[in-house]
Amino acid sequence: MSYTFTVSPDFSPNYLAGWYIFNTWLQIQTGEAIHLELYDDFQAQRTAIQANQIDLIYANPFDAAMLVREKGFLPLVKAEGISDEAIIAVNANNPVEDVAQLPTGIRVAVTEDPDVHMIGMIMLEVGDLDASNIQTCFCNNHILIVKNLIQDKADVGIFLAKAFDDLSNLTKKQLKILVRSQISVIHHSLMIGPKLAERQTEIQALLLSMNNDDKGKNVLNSLGFNAWAKVEDEEMEFMIDLMDTLII
Amino acid sequence: MLQDMQLENIVGEYKEAILNLYGSTPRKIYYTEIETPYPDGKLIVSTTDKAGIITHVNQSFVEMSGYREEELINAPHSILRHPDMPSVAFKDLWDTVNKGEKWQGIVKNLRKDGGYYWVKATVIPNIRNGQVVGYTSVRRKPSRTKVNECIQLYPTLF
Ligand SMILES: Cc1cc2nc3c(=O)[nH]c(=O)nc-3n(C[C@H](O)[C@H](O)[C@H](O)COP(=O)(O)O)c2cc1C
């Protein structure tokens, strides 16, 4: 039997090779044939999930509810010490110092990453802004958000905080952070589908000990973090409930 | 069971009130006009059992309420009840979540030091294996416009 693994389409292109290396590691460790299938966008990935084509996923928190509650997925692990946070930034020349001062009608540049978009919108709410009174411009990646801000084609950018922090100092000098989220409990997670469910504990154990040898450590480094941390079923349920409170 | 508030914890000029809380003897509280601004970018999170007894709080909850975590766990959520909040708001909250639905509202909360803070709260039932096992509330920073509307509206609901 062969299984299909997929990664939330918001992964950084820097880690593309890393996910292939990780997939190879997974196949060796589990003794299973696992194929890595990457989708261009969330819609294509969700369609594959709905068609029961996915057995393993590094999932965006936004999709966790659907995966667990509709599709019977179980959590395995998350990247240790990494949570999904968002930053609201403007052009450094913009006199606005606080989200509350932003006027309606502004152009907001954002990527398709659904959880970052959601966290960003919650922070804009403080200025009485919502999808109905702003213009949303979707960008393929955060570099395009930067471009839009610098060229005054957008007034506000919503960034994944990690992506913003990794920008060059020169770029960051041209931008100004208005607010950074500090939520800490919203994170991507590696999950397994019903076909692999009975191996949850075993695969979890493999992943949790991955940083104990050099080979595993190198694979983790190619993904941009140092270790996996366990996600208990109830922790996942808690995050799903939390996301549910934020979706309106 | 909630104890009366302690004067030694109160900061600033205060007023006194007696709250008749569900499942408790009348609670004496002290409250001041000192507002603690909601911290940018944070969420205040708590979970209760089915009776509204607190089972989990996050760090922002502890910081904003002024209570220590040990004082909050196992306390009724009405530990934050402010006398300026009309009881119809909480009746609506409980009626809504008892139907299995999501409740959202702007709430003025009372701190241990007698001060207050405004939140935009969303409460949902936690459903596990088809059963309601408790409730989660997540608060975010409300817009000033929304808070000002409530400052006008709430006194008319008593
Ligand atoms: C998950 C959850 C969160 C709550 N959060 C608050 C809160 O932050 N402040 C508050 O005054 N009441 C909150 N309540 C409502 C209280 O349980 C209580 O109904 C309210 O304080 C009024 O007290 P009473 O019902 O005893 O009259 C919450 C209830 C639930 C289920």
XYZ file of C-alpha atoms and ligand atoms in Angstrom:
437
model
C 0.000 0.000 0.000
C 1.235 3.491 -0.670
C 0.337 6.651 1.207
C 0.182 10.313 0.262
C 1.762 13.090 2.331
C 1.112 16.773 1.723
C 2.242 20.080 3.218
C 0.173 23.221 3.827
C 0.761 25.315 0.661
C 2.002 28.254 2.752
C 5.383 26.590 3.402
C 8.394 28.761 2.675
C 10.115 27.960 -0.663
C 13.362 27.790 1.372
C 12.141 24.515 2.803
C 10.887 22.867 -0.370
C 13.898 20.515 -0.562
C 13.582 19.922 3.185
C 10.079 18.473 2.827
C 11.319 16.005 0.194
C 14.200 14.992 2.477
C 11.764 14.592 5.363
C 9.492 12.448 3.208
C 12.412 10.127 2.409
C 13.264 9.926 6.116
C 9.621 9.042 6.884
C 9.589 6.249 4.316
C 12.766 4.693 5.716
C 11.575 4.948 9.313
C 8.041 3.652 8.760
C 8.925 1.124 6.051
C 6.039 2.443 3.948
C 5.882 3.871 0.469
C 4.919 7.516 0.969
C 4.503 9.929 -1.901
C 4.869 13.684 -1.277
C 2.210 15.609 -3.176
C 2.412 19.404 -3.068
C -0.528 21.580 -4.104
C -0.352 25.080 -5.540
C -3.103 26.414 -3.344
C -5.324 25.619 -0.379
C -8.366 24.960 -2.527
C -6.635 22.205 -4.521
C -5.342 20.670 -1.287
C -8.777 20.752 0.353
C -10.306 19.064 -2.669
C -7.766 16.230 -2.332
C -8.526 15.935 1.406
C -12.259 15.802 0.718
C -11.633 13.018 -1.828
C -9.771 11.017 0.874
C -6.535 11.157 -1.112
C -4.383 12.353 1.805
C -2.959 10.165 4.592
C -0.429 12.485 6.201
C -0.438 16.276 6.299
C 1.533 19.145 7.748
C -1.627 21.164 8.180
C -2.509 24.809 8.519
C -4.448 25.402 11.786
C -7.283 26.743 9.686
C -7.851 23.274 8.209
C -7.436 21.385 11.496
C -11.165 21.417 12.330
C -12.112 19.907 8.988
C -9.315 17.309 9.152
C -10.105 16.150 12.698
C -13.865 16.558 12.874
C -14.899 15.636 9.338
C -12.067 13.457 8.121
C -10.967 11.620 11.270
C -7.356 12.843 11.289
C -5.264 12.561 14.457
C -2.500 14.912 15.600
C 1.104 13.749 15.827
C 3.504 16.625 16.417
C 4.255 20.310 15.904
C 7.526 22.151 15.293
C 8.970 22.836 18.741
C 8.868 26.480 19.809
C 7.156 27.685 16.638
C 3.687 29.216 16.608
C 1.843 31.073 13.873
C 1.876 34.794 14.568
C 1.000 37.728 12.328
C 2.360 41.237 11.891
C 0.519 44.286 10.583
C 2.981 46.601 8.850
C 2.824 49.801 6.802
C 5.286 51.826 4.759
C 7.798 53.486 7.120
C 6.701 56.906 5.787
C 3.108 56.315 6.788
C 2.298 58.665 9.708
C -0.102 56.116 11.265
C 1.239 54.698 14.545
C -1.691 52.592 15.671
C -4.139 50.240 13.944
C -6.970 52.267 15.483
C -5.978 55.237 13.255
C -6.328 53.345 9.958
C -9.194 54.687 7.833
C -11.779 52.562 6.019
C -11.205 51.894 2.341
C -7.490 51.058 2.782
C -5.791 48.493 0.549
C -4.654 45.478 2.562
C -2.068 43.140 1.021
C -2.087 39.572 2.289
C -1.074 36.076 1.161
C -3.526 33.181 0.798
C -2.270 31.731 4.114
C -5.639 31.433 5.884
C -4.588 31.517 9.535
C -2.267 34.499 9.132
C -5.005 36.315 7.219
C -7.464 35.579 10.036
C -5.109 36.732 12.816
C -4.339 39.872 10.803
C -8.022 40.679 10.342
C -8.621 40.282 14.092
C -5.920 42.858 14.741
C -7.462 45.230 12.168
C -10.854 44.938 13.875
C -9.522 47.239 16.587
C -9.743 50.014 13.960
C -13.317 49.005 13.001
C -11.974 47.436 9.814
C -13.360 44.240 8.326
C -13.564 42.562 4.927
C -16.507 44.777 3.953
C -14.757 48.131 4.367
C -11.232 47.407 3.118
C -9.833 46.333 -0.247
C -8.049 43.004 0.060
C -5.226 42.347 -2.432
C -4.025 38.747 -2.436
C -0.307 38.300 -3.141
C 1.481 35.066 -4.055
C 4.123 35.561 -1.388
C 5.296 37.979 1.279
C 7.915 39.570 -0.992
C 5.066 40.861 -3.138
C 3.398 42.304 -0.034
C 6.624 44.187 0.680
C 6.738 45.476 -2.913
C 3.159 46.662 -2.746
C 3.825 48.547 0.484
C 7.053 50.139 -0.694
C 5.553 51.197 -4.030
C 2.439 52.548 -2.269
C 0.204 50.071 -4.069
C -1.041 48.825 -0.709
C -1.531 50.690 2.585
C -1.237 47.801 5.001
C 0.419 44.385 4.820
C -0.450 41.288 6.855
C 2.634 39.070 7.262
C 3.457 35.776 8.869
C 5.684 37.140 11.671
C 8.491 34.690 10.869
C 8.499 35.761 7.211
C 8.663 39.417 8.252
C 11.467 38.789 10.746
C 13.494 37.014 8.037
C 13.382 40.059 5.704
C 16.683 41.878 5.229
C 17.387 44.802 7.537
C 17.344 47.118 4.549
C 13.820 46.008 3.678
C 12.616 46.172 7.267
C 13.841 49.805 7.501
C 11.376 50.725 4.774
C 8.484 49.284 6.748
C 6.899 49.966 10.123
C 5.257 47.379 12.389
C 1.952 48.535 13.877
C 1.160 45.363 15.785
C 2.498 41.845 16.254
C 0.315 39.027 17.554
C 1.371 37.074 20.660
C -1.074 34.199 20.640
C 1.360 31.274 20.988
C -1.251 28.471 20.825
C -2.012 28.513 17.083
C 0.392 26.298 15.156
C 0.779 24.042 12.122
C 0.684 20.330 12.991
C 1.656 17.083 11.407
C -1.415 14.809 11.353
C -2.281 11.334 10.122
C -5.423 10.152 8.439
C -7.661 7.164 9.238
C -5.654 4.661 7.149
C -2.620 5.200 9.398
C -4.529 5.926 12.621
C -3.501 2.740 14.406
C 0.145 3.740 14.013
C -0.322 7.157 15.716
C 1.721 6.325 18.835
C 4.468 4.528 16.921
C 4.954 7.285 14.316
C 4.738 9.929 17.049
C 7.571 8.186 18.912
C 9.720 8.064 15.757
C 9.237 11.774 15.181
C 9.855 12.740 18.799
C 13.202 10.947 18.844
C 14.224 12.372 15.485
C 16.566 14.962 17.005
C 18.499 12.264 18.897
C 20.738 11.340 15.972
C 22.716 13.433 13.497
C 20.873 12.187 10.454
C 17.483 13.131 11.942
C 18.838 16.450 13.195
C 19.995 17.379 9.700
C 16.583 16.574 8.276
C 14.932 18.793 10.908
C 17.375 21.604 10.182
C 16.449 21.438 6.510
C 12.870 22.195 7.670
C 13.979 25.174 9.747
C 13.521 23.880 13.293
C 15.286 21.692 15.868
C 12.781 19.139 17.121
C 9.184 18.001 17.009
C 6.979 18.414 20.073
C 4.061 16.096 20.814
C 0.501 17.303 20.174
C -2.008 15.504 22.404
C -5.494 14.858 21.030
C -7.001 17.265 23.588
C -4.466 19.995 22.709
C -5.623 19.722 19.107
C -9.277 19.875 20.168
C -8.464 22.983 22.216
C -6.789 24.671 19.244
C -9.743 23.806 17.021
C -12.172 25.340 19.542
C -9.961 28.411 19.782
C -9.872 28.806 15.994
C -13.652 28.418 16.007
C -14.041 31.419 18.332
C -11.868 33.499 15.994
C -13.573 32.661 12.738
C -16.378 35.174 13.290
C -17.970 30.066 46.307
C -16.551 33.570 45.854
C -15.223 35.568 48.748
C -15.731 39.290 49.183
C -13.061 41.454 47.567
C -10.315 42.569 49.924
C -9.728 46.284 50.435
C -5.976 45.764 50.756
C -5.873 44.730 47.063
C -7.738 47.813 45.814
C -5.775 50.546 44.076
C -7.221 54.073 43.969
C -10.509 55.654 44.915
C -13.269 53.031 45.044
C -16.992 52.441 45.285
C -18.704 49.494 46.895
C -21.395 47.152 45.572
C -23.019 43.857 46.449
C -23.403 41.335 43.634
C -25.917 38.505 43.838
C -24.142 35.838 41.865
C -25.570 32.512 40.858
C -24.700 29.750 43.336
C -23.025 32.080 45.797
C -23.879 34.165 48.830
C -23.934 37.931 48.036
C -20.401 39.114 47.176
C -19.099 42.492 48.269
C -16.952 44.071 45.585
C -14.987 47.308 45.279
C -14.521 49.039 41.955
C -12.589 52.018 40.672
C -12.613 54.135 37.512
C -9.139 52.949 36.469
C -9.090 51.246 33.078
C -6.345 48.816 32.081
C -5.957 49.012 28.296
C -6.279 45.737 26.396
C -2.806 44.623 25.241
C -2.295 44.748 21.457
C -2.011 41.453 19.596
C -2.954 39.229 22.527
C -5.853 36.900 23.199
C -7.221 36.268 26.677
C -8.318 32.645 26.925
C -10.201 30.648 29.548
C -12.052 27.370 29.730
C -14.808 26.439 32.194
C -16.698 23.290 33.092
C -20.406 23.076 32.310
C -21.263 25.088 35.432
C -18.978 28.013 34.527
C -16.198 27.070 36.961
C -12.792 28.025 35.551
C -10.609 25.059 34.549
C -7.916 26.780 32.439
C -6.572 30.311 31.924
C -3.714 31.587 29.781
C -0.990 34.011 30.818
C -2.810 37.063 29.372
C -5.857 36.189 31.490
C -3.708 36.162 34.624
C -2.039 39.461 33.717
C -5.250 41.293 32.832
C -7.398 40.046 35.731
C -4.696 40.676 38.310
C -5.393 37.328 40.025
C -2.870 34.526 40.381
C -3.599 31.375 38.391
C -4.269 29.395 41.613
C -6.936 31.942 42.617
C -8.694 31.568 39.260
C -8.726 27.799 38.774
C -11.876 26.315 40.379
C -13.406 29.788 40.878
C -16.732 30.665 39.192
C -16.193 32.831 36.111
C -18.304 35.513 37.786
C -15.120 36.377 39.730
C -14.720 38.984 36.939
C -18.308 40.236 37.076
C -18.413 44.033 36.979
C -21.445 45.879 38.454
C -21.763 47.980 35.268
C -22.557 44.839 33.228
C -26.307 44.229 32.847
C -27.329 40.680 33.837
C -29.282 40.279 30.584
C -25.912 40.072 28.795
C -24.943 36.971 30.768
C -28.431 35.501 30.504
C -28.066 35.828 26.742
C -24.583 34.250 26.944
C -25.837 31.193 28.832
C -29.049 30.850 26.748
C -26.924 30.903 23.581
C -24.242 28.411 24.618
C -26.871 26.115 26.157
C -28.346 25.857 22.663
C -24.901 24.751 21.462
C -24.260 28.055 19.699
C -21.500 30.662 19.694
C -21.992 33.837 21.769
C -20.206 37.102 21.119
C -20.359 40.324 23.077
C -18.470 43.269 24.519
C -17.810 42.773 28.232
C -16.500 45.021 30.987
C -14.520 42.915 33.450
C -13.532 43.623 37.046
C -9.905 43.223 38.123
C -8.661 42.054 41.490
C -7.412 45.622 42.138
C -10.889 47.079 41.500
C -9.989 48.413 38.032
C -11.621 47.277 34.817
C -10.893 46.240 31.222
C -13.084 45.920 28.151
C -12.946 42.859 25.915
C -14.677 41.476 22.859
C -15.517 37.948 23.989
C -16.548 34.867 22.051
C -17.822 31.844 23.993
C -18.332 28.398 22.480
C -19.307 24.997 23.884
C -16.520 22.365 23.863
C -18.002 19.276 22.268
C -16.166 15.964 22.755
C -17.669 12.710 21.429
C -20.927 14.538 20.863
C -21.204 15.768 24.470
C -20.755 19.308 25.823
C -17.913 19.024 28.337
C -17.362 22.717 29.029
C -16.971 26.140 27.453
C -14.096 28.167 26.027
C -13.988 31.940 25.909
C -11.496 33.841 23.768
C -11.274 37.625 24.121
C -9.700 40.046 21.734
C -9.162 43.792 21.793
C -12.445 45.611 21.046
C -12.573 48.756 18.933
C -13.113 51.979 20.875
C -16.261 52.670 18.853
C -17.802 49.381 20.026
C -16.821 50.075 23.643
C -18.335 53.560 23.497
C -21.587 52.112 22.139
C -21.714 49.754 25.135
C -20.947 52.563 27.585
C -24.120 54.250 26.220
C -26.213 51.092 25.948
C -25.508 49.047 29.077
C -26.911 51.521 31.678
C -30.258 51.365 29.820
C -30.480 47.592 30.304
C -30.832 47.575 34.101
C -16.463 30.343 29.087
C -17.133 31.437 29.879
C -16.497 32.648 30.046
C -17.067 33.676 30.795
N -16.379 34.841 30.933
C -16.894 35.823 31.704
C -16.167 37.026 31.918
O -15.071 37.217 31.390
N -16.710 37.959 32.734
C -17.925 37.790 33.341
O -18.359 38.679 34.062
N -18.645 36.671 33.121
C -18.156 35.692 32.321
N -18.901 34.554 32.122
C -20.256 34.476 32.675
C -20.259 34.061 34.129
O -20.291 32.640 34.172
C -21.494 34.604 34.877
O -22.663 34.159 34.229
C -21.538 36.137 34.922
O -20.342 36.636 35.486
C -22.711 36.663 35.725
O -22.808 36.056 36.964
P -24.132 35.266 37.393
O -24.474 34.338 36.265
O -23.738 34.556 38.642
O -25.174 36.313 37.599
C -18.346 33.495 31.365
C -19.010 32.289 31.172
C -18.435 31.259 30.421
C -19.160 29.978 30.223
